[in-house]
Protein backbone atom coordinates (compact mmCIF):
# COMPACT_ATOMS: atom_id res chain seq x y z
CA MET A 1 0.00 0.00 0.00
CA LYS A 2 1.10 3.53 -0.60
CA PRO A 3 0.44 6.80 1.25
CA GLY A 4 -2.98 8.21 0.41
CA THR A 5 -4.65 4.81 0.03
CA VAL A 6 -8.21 4.88 1.42
CA LEU A 7 -9.35 1.60 2.99
CA PHE A 8 -12.66 0.36 4.32
CA PHE A 9 -11.84 -1.08 7.74
CA LYS A 10 -14.57 -3.41 9.09
CA ASP A 11 -14.96 -3.20 12.89
CA PHE A 12 -12.13 -0.70 13.38
CA ILE A 13 -11.24 -0.75 17.10
CA PHE A 14 -10.86 2.67 18.71
CA LYS A 15 -8.59 3.55 21.64
CA ASP A 16 -11.59 3.37 24.00
CA GLY A 17 -12.27 -0.25 22.93
CA SER A 18 -15.40 0.50 20.88
CA SER A 19 -15.57 -0.55 17.24
CA LYS A 20 -17.25 0.66 14.06
CA ASP A 21 -16.79 0.32 10.30
CA LYS A 22 -14.48 3.16 9.19
CA LEU A 23 -12.71 4.60 6.21
CA VAL A 24 -9.03 5.07 7.03
CA ILE A 25 -6.26 6.74 5.05
CA ILE A 26 -2.72 5.35 4.94
CA LEU A 27 -0.26 8.17 5.70
CA ASN A 28 3.14 6.50 5.42
CA HIS A 29 5.18 3.91 3.56
CA PRO A 30 6.70 1.87 6.41
CA LYS A 31 10.06 0.16 6.15
CA GLY A 32 10.73 -3.31 7.52
CA GLU A 33 8.44 -4.07 10.46
CA GLU A 34 7.35 -0.45 11.02
CA PRO A 35 3.55 -0.14 11.37
CA TYR A 36 1.25 1.73 9.03
CA LEU A 37 0.14 5.15 10.28
CA LEU A 38 -3.59 5.68 9.69
CA CYS A 39 -5.79 8.72 9.84
CA THR A 40 -9.46 8.05 10.49
CA THR A 41 -12.42 9.79 8.88
CA THR A 42 -15.89 10.65 10.10
CA SER A 43 -19.19 11.60 8.52
CA GLN A 44 -20.29 13.24 11.78
CA LYS A 45 -20.18 17.02 11.43
CA HIS A 46 -20.25 17.97 15.14
CA THR A 47 -18.91 21.56 15.29
CA ARG A 48 -16.84 21.32 12.09
CA LYS A 49 -17.42 23.56 9.08
CA LYS A 50 -18.79 22.15 5.86
CA GLU A 51 -16.30 24.02 3.68
CA LEU A 52 -14.02 22.17 1.26
CA GLY A 53 -10.38 21.68 2.07
CA CYS A 54 -7.98 22.04 4.93
CA HIS A 55 -8.90 23.63 8.24
CA ALA A 56 -5.48 23.57 9.89
CA LYS A 57 -6.41 25.49 13.04
CA GLU A 58 -9.26 23.04 13.71
CA ASN A 59 -7.17 19.99 12.66
CA TYR A 60 -9.37 18.52 9.93
CA PHE A 61 -9.81 18.36 6.17
CA TYR A 62 -13.30 18.37 4.65
CA ILE A 63 -14.31 16.35 1.55
CA ASP A 64 -17.75 16.95 0.03
CA GLN A 65 -19.94 13.94 -0.77
CA ASP A 66 -19.53 12.60 -4.30
CA GLN A 67 -16.02 14.10 -4.46
CA ASP A 68 -13.04 11.79 -4.98
CA GLY A 69 -15.21 8.69 -4.54
CA PHE A 70 -16.64 9.58 -1.12
CA ILE A 71 -20.40 8.96 -0.93
CA LYS A 72 -20.91 10.97 2.30
CA ASN A 73 -19.65 14.32 3.51
CA THR A 74 -16.38 13.34 5.18
CA TRP A 75 -14.04 14.96 7.65
CA VAL A 76 -10.47 13.67 7.91
CA VAL A 77 -9.51 14.31 11.51
CA SER A 78 -5.78 14.97 11.67
CA LEU A 79 -5.47 14.49 15.42
CA ASP A 80 -6.98 11.00 15.30
CA PHE A 81 -4.06 8.76 14.32
CA SER A 82 -3.77 4.99 14.73
CA PHE A 83 -1.17 2.35 13.92
CA ILE A 84 -1.63 -1.15 12.49
CA SER A 85 0.91 -3.86 11.88
CA LYS A 86 1.99 -4.68 8.34
CA LYS A 87 1.06 -8.29 9.14
CA PHE A 88 -2.56 -7.20 9.63
CA CYS A 89 -2.74 -5.75 6.12
């Protein structure tokens, strides 16, 4: 896999132990046994703006539905990183 790959992750397990189907984005190209660094996405607006692009001060990037293959309005939350083993992929 290469950086920027978007994956559907069935039953993604969050840090609090809960799980949910998620779209995740691969951020790195690990070497050897290094893990993949993932950034999760959400379709929950909460207090985020619905304006295309990067919102650096608020730590998210907004993608409009039907743009770049996303079927829902999607927020990429840049403070929500996770790691998975290469063996898992």
